XYZ file of C-alpha atoms in Angstrom:
380
model
C -21.647 18.418 4.416
C -23.320 15.133 5.249
C -21.869 11.670 4.819
C -23.954 10.876 1.711
C -22.587 13.898 -0.161
C -19.009 12.931 0.754
C -19.547 9.378 -0.539
C -21.024 10.651 -3.823
C -18.067 13.000 -4.398
C -15.562 10.236 -3.721
C -17.361 7.902 -6.153
C -17.303 10.594 -8.854
C -13.563 11.106 -8.359
C -12.950 7.353 -8.627
C -15.004 7.250 -11.854
C -12.836 10.053 -13.255
C -9.690 8.053 -12.468
C -11.222 4.953 -14.104
C -11.897 7.034 -17.230
C -8.228 8.072 -17.371
C -7.090 4.475 -16.833
C -9.400 3.069 -19.530
C -8.269 5.747 -21.996
C -4.641 4.818 -21.345
C -5.498 1.156 -22.015
C -6.452 2.076 -25.597
C -2.842 2.869 -26.515
C -2.516 -0.269 -28.715
C -5.273 1.243 -30.895
C -4.353 4.913 -30.510
C -0.610 4.388 -30.795
C 2.114 4.721 -28.210
C 3.133 8.065 -29.693
C 0.138 9.591 -27.894
C 1.777 9.182 -24.467
C 2.028 12.951 -23.934
C -1.661 13.491 -24.703
C -2.635 10.705 -22.291
C -0.487 12.232 -19.532
C -2.056 15.649 -20.142
C -5.502 14.073 -19.926
C -4.639 12.478 -16.561
C -3.190 15.777 -15.302
C -6.256 17.820 -16.266
C -8.828 15.306 -15.024
C -6.962 14.873 -11.729
C -6.653 18.627 -11.136
C -10.326 19.300 -11.931
C -11.460 16.392 -9.758
C -9.298 17.612 -6.897
C -10.582 21.194 -7.156
C -14.301 20.406 -7.386
C -14.638 17.028 -5.655
C -11.874 16.578 -3.072
C -11.372 20.175 -1.870
C -14.900 20.511 -0.371
C -14.360 17.243 1.472
C -11.046 18.443 2.902
C -12.648 21.677 4.091
C -15.104 19.679 6.194
C -12.433 17.423 7.725
C -11.994 19.607 10.881
C -15.730 19.596 11.652
C -16.038 15.910 10.835
C -13.061 15.018 13.002
C -14.383 17.186 15.841
C -17.647 15.250 15.818
C -15.839 11.907 15.985
C -13.490 13.117 18.750
C -16.306 14.497 20.878
C -18.160 11.181 20.772
C -15.129 9.295 22.111
C -13.629 11.686 24.651
C -14.159 12.467 28.301
C -13.240 15.476 30.440
C -13.893 19.205 30.296
C -12.936 22.072 28.015
C -12.472 25.720 28.866
C -14.210 28.318 26.696
C -12.941 31.900 26.881
C -15.600 34.429 25.829
C -16.249 38.143 25.727
C -19.475 39.576 27.146
C -21.184 42.635 25.746
C -21.516 45.462 28.305
C -24.349 47.078 26.353
C -26.799 44.698 27.909
C -27.396 43.229 31.355
C -24.164 41.329 32.023
C -25.499 39.467 35.056
C -28.474 38.168 33.086
C -26.193 37.119 30.228
C -23.988 35.105 32.610
C -27.016 33.381 34.058
C -28.254 32.450 30.575
C -24.903 30.918 29.692
C -24.803 28.983 32.975
C -28.182 27.462 32.216
C -27.013 25.905 28.945
C -26.886 22.076 29.040
C -23.316 20.932 29.442
C -22.003 24.139 31.043
C -20.681 23.318 34.501
C -19.774 26.826 35.672
C -19.006 30.369 34.479
C -16.218 32.401 36.113
C -15.221 36.066 35.657
C -12.609 38.305 37.221
C -13.606 41.862 36.439
C -14.270 44.623 33.947
C -11.689 46.441 31.830
C -12.129 50.179 31.150
C -10.154 52.661 29.056
C -10.117 56.472 29.083
C -9.395 58.933 26.275
C -6.761 60.901 28.200
C -4.580 60.272 31.245
C -5.192 61.818 34.654
C -3.563 65.187 35.296
C -1.936 64.069 38.540
C -1.646 60.999 40.780
C -3.824 62.712 43.343
C -6.566 63.084 40.747
C -6.203 59.391 39.831
C -6.459 58.281 43.461
C -9.557 60.417 43.917
C -11.117 58.848 40.856
C -10.338 55.297 42.035
C -11.839 55.927 45.431
C -15.066 57.133 43.850
C -15.329 53.971 41.715
C -14.721 51.679 44.716
C -17.424 53.526 46.635
C -19.919 53.085 43.768
C -20.341 49.310 44.355
C -19.674 46.862 47.165
C -18.734 44.133 44.641
C -15.489 45.894 43.624
C -12.364 44.407 45.172
C -9.540 46.438 43.643
C -8.473 48.577 40.667
C -5.275 47.847 38.706
C -3.475 50.237 36.369
C -2.481 48.353 33.207
C -0.898 51.330 31.446
C -1.838 53.072 28.224
C -4.916 54.599 29.935
C -6.332 51.123 30.648
C -7.587 49.960 34.065
C -8.887 46.651 35.321
C -11.607 46.643 37.995
C -11.554 43.340 39.907
C -14.900 41.990 41.112
C -15.294 39.984 44.282
C -16.274 36.341 44.140
C -20.024 35.975 43.507
C -20.185 39.737 42.946
C -22.783 41.398 40.719
C -21.023 42.548 37.512
C -23.990 44.600 36.338
C -23.980 46.581 39.615
C -20.268 47.322 39.172
C -20.820 48.412 35.585
C -23.654 50.769 36.589
C -21.480 52.402 39.290
C -18.657 52.961 36.753
C -21.026 54.712 34.392
C -22.302 56.950 37.232
C -18.774 58.002 38.243
C -17.747 58.886 34.700
C -20.992 60.818 34.251
C -20.266 63.011 37.268
C -16.577 63.630 36.441
C -16.183 65.954 33.500
C -12.345 66.024 33.148
C -12.011 62.302 32.165
C -13.948 60.615 29.357
C -14.691 56.892 29.111
C -13.781 55.271 25.751
C -15.046 51.682 26.224
C -15.752 48.907 28.725
C -15.201 45.167 28.260
C -15.749 42.061 30.308
C -14.309 38.563 29.835
C -15.551 35.271 31.300
C -14.599 31.590 31.202
C -17.041 28.688 30.908
C -16.146 25.138 31.952
C -18.082 22.751 29.708
C -18.252 19.006 28.954
C -15.778 17.962 26.273
C -18.162 15.508 24.591
C -20.679 18.286 23.828
C -18.473 21.311 23.262
C -19.665 22.119 19.727
C -23.336 22.439 20.702
C -22.391 24.521 23.740
C -20.323 26.899 21.615
C -23.242 27.404 19.235
C -25.595 28.103 22.156
C -23.152 30.626 23.686
C -22.900 32.514 20.402
C -26.698 32.558 20.095
C -26.955 34.118 23.549
C -24.889 37.162 22.497
C -21.384 36.314 23.761
C -18.246 36.192 21.627
C -15.987 33.125 21.866
C -12.285 33.982 21.955
C -10.687 30.564 22.333
C -11.281 26.963 23.422
C -8.735 24.878 25.306
C -8.839 21.261 26.479
C -8.414 17.680 25.237
C -10.939 18.075 22.443
C -9.214 21.065 20.937
C -5.798 19.468 21.312
C -6.795 16.485 19.197
C -8.641 18.646 16.670
C -5.551 20.818 16.291
C -3.433 17.741 15.599
C -5.837 16.701 12.827
C -5.849 20.205 11.358
C -2.056 20.292 11.429
C -1.758 17.335 9.076
C -4.741 18.192 6.877
C -3.586 19.573 3.493
C -4.982 22.807 2.158
C -6.873 23.223 -1.117
C -3.754 23.942 -3.204
C -2.064 20.791 -1.961
C -5.169 18.750 -2.727
C -5.268 19.978 -6.339
C -1.566 19.192 -6.824
C -1.856 15.739 -5.239
C -4.913 14.812 -7.311
C -3.194 16.012 -10.528
C -0.151 13.853 -9.765
C -2.478 10.934 -9.005
C -4.123 11.364 -12.404
C -0.723 11.215 -14.129
C 0.207 8.063 -12.170
C -3.078 6.374 -13.161
C -2.473 7.286 -16.811
C 1.039 5.790 -16.688
C -0.319 2.639 -15.032
C -2.873 2.163 -17.795
C -0.246 2.878 -20.452
C 2.278 0.294 -19.221
C -0.104 -2.309 -17.747
C 0.212 -4.635 -20.762
C 4.006 -4.572 -20.629
C 3.981 -5.258 -16.894
C 1.698 -8.301 -17.181
C 3.597 -9.753 -20.122
C 6.871 -9.335 -18.234
C 5.424 -11.099 -15.168
C 4.164 -14.016 -17.272
C 7.575 -14.352 -18.900
C 9.275 -14.387 -15.524
C 6.927 -17.077 -14.209
C 7.625 -19.296 -17.195
C 11.371 -18.871 -16.766
C 11.124 -19.858 -13.117
C 9.072 -22.992 -13.856
C 11.287 -24.259 -16.680
C 14.650 -25.731 -15.731
C 17.763 -25.688 -17.891
C 17.255 -29.305 -18.986
C 13.657 -28.584 -19.972
C 14.781 -25.711 -22.153
C 17.182 -28.028 -24.123
C 15.315 -29.982 -26.773
C 16.104 -33.673 -26.647
C 16.767 -35.164 -30.082
C 16.032 -38.805 -30.926
C 17.610 -40.894 -33.687
C 14.899 -41.787 -36.209
C 13.294 -45.247 -36.059
C 14.866 -46.043 -32.683
C 12.165 -44.882 -30.334
C 9.877 -47.573 -29.052
C 6.325 -46.908 -28.056
C 5.816 -47.201 -24.337
C 3.049 -49.467 -23.030
C -0.182 -47.751 -22.183
C -0.440 -49.456 -18.810
C 2.800 -48.000 -17.525
C 2.709 -47.001 -13.887
C 2.937 -43.312 -13.136
C 5.161 -43.829 -10.127
C 7.868 -45.843 -11.956
C 9.953 -43.638 -14.152
C 11.800 -45.887 -16.645
C 14.437 -44.178 -18.753
C 14.053 -44.098 -22.516
C 16.786 -46.439 -23.740
C 16.338 -45.689 -27.404
C 16.662 -41.918 -27.028
C 20.096 -40.326 -26.892
C 20.806 -36.929 -25.406
C 23.299 -35.524 -27.921
C 24.101 -32.627 -25.560
C 24.954 -34.497 -22.359
C 25.615 -38.117 -23.488
C 29.279 -38.654 -24.469
C 28.583 -42.198 -25.742
C 26.707 -40.813 -28.722
C 29.917 -40.511 -30.724
C 30.758 -44.227 -30.381
C 27.183 -45.511 -30.516
C 26.214 -48.034 -33.105
C 23.118 -45.979 -33.824
C 25.338 -43.199 -35.083
C 26.435 -45.444 -37.973
C 23.239 -47.193 -38.972
C 23.509 -48.747 -42.423
C 27.317 -48.629 -42.592
C 30.053 -51.249 -41.891
C 32.675 -48.761 -40.768
C 32.862 -50.220 -37.251
C 32.337 -53.869 -38.360
C 34.656 -56.414 -36.743
C 34.608 -60.149 -37.329
C 34.104 -62.299 -34.261
C 36.860 -64.708 -33.295
C 36.897 -67.867 -31.314
C 37.890 -66.099 -28.150
C 35.074 -63.631 -28.478
C 32.617 -66.430 -28.976
C 33.899 -68.285 -25.907
C 33.788 -65.251 -23.729
C 30.249 -64.551 -24.783
C 29.198 -68.122 -24.110
C 30.917 -68.161 -20.765
C 29.153 -64.994 -19.803
C 25.867 -66.463 -20.920
C 26.543 -69.569 -18.819
C 27.292 -67.428 -15.801
C 24.058 -65.528 -16.214
C 21.958 -68.724 -16.560
C 20.297 -69.807 -13.341
C 21.432 -73.003 -11.646
C 19.403 -76.025 -12.638
C 19.304 -79.663 -11.597
C 22.162 -82.185 -12.020
C 20.819 -83.854 -15.177
C 20.076 -80.628 -16.994
C 23.540 -79.369 -16.152
C 25.179 -82.552 -17.408
C 23.257 -82.450 -20.711
C 24.124 -78.787 -21.272
C 27.823 -79.573 -20.723
C 27.676 -82.351 -23.373
C 26.041 -80.067 -25.879
C 28.650 -77.438 -25.219
C 31.499 -79.956 -25.771
C 30.027 -81.016 -29.125
C 29.801 -77.389 -30.221
C 33.396 -76.758 -29.221
C 34.560 -79.830 -31.206
C 32.807 -78.619 -34.315
C 34.304 -75.173 -33.932
C 37.832 -76.640 -33.350
C 37.760 -78.475 -36.684
C 39.626 -76.519 -39.301
C 37.349 -75.036 -41.882
C 38.412 -75.755 -45.450
C 38.480 -72.723 -47.616
C 36.713 -73.308 -50.895
C 38.132 -71.952 -54.093
C 36.092 -69.255 -55.685
C 34.228 -70.081 -58.834
C 35.572 -68.152 -61.761
C 33.454 -67.744 -64.820
C 35.520 -68.039 -68.027
C 35.477 -65.145 -70.332
C 33.858 -65.493 -73.702
C 36.087 -65.454 -76.675
C 35.223 -63.216 -79.509
């Protein structure tokens, strides 16, 4: 699967999730009683999208990761392969060695297996000696048990010559029958080109048993944490349900966040409404400076101001707190006014003192109380 196909499948899955989310947003029109149907819709759409859109992508993750790893890795990998003995083995090894990226091909020997065991150890020794004499490339013969034997080949020996000598010996001996022959080899290849080399080895007729090295180690780590198809379907179904729930409760979440922001911005004093006594609030001048914050003298905070109970504004239009001024009160007020007046020159001060003495003399004179005028009643 190419990169374009993967991108298209991911876009289709995202569109499916957007469809579920937009359907859940219509709950104010559909009714919140349809929550179960919306959750079922998200479950079904998520499971279908995971089965048909995400599962093919997950299947290609090992190959995709192998390509990325090979481009950024250095070193060599070891490829273990089986060679077919029905064809020229020496020619097959030479073909594999000529592949670009293959550094060398090593082999140890040929494994053979017989249908029945030898009748006696003497017969077995005689048979081994005949096989060793059939080719100069044979180093030794090992008994592996269960009628299996491993014929070791010398370094740089000709494996096809050894295989031909084995066939000749079994053709001349009639009391032992050959079941099969097999040969294994190892190829040391460049790690940054191991995938192409593996494909070329398989095209040449060899069978790959295993691959070991830094490339395979990292690929195995990726494969270990890659979910299978069943897990992908379950995860995508759960994701569809989560998207449906998000669309269902998105309005409540945003309204709750807005309410919380407003509560944080408003202080406790801002939340209390300040009440003002009617006809006592003066209009502030338009040219008031923004930096100077002058308190509103005509407004009374009935929640925090204790003087509201004894304020004269509380009793507007009534004479409940009326008290007649006396002479002492008048003097104290005048003395306070004199203290507040700024100091003037000598003449102005002398004149003001004279005026004050005249006022005090007038006030000291006893006021005669006049008799009230009584209107006589009319006689009938």
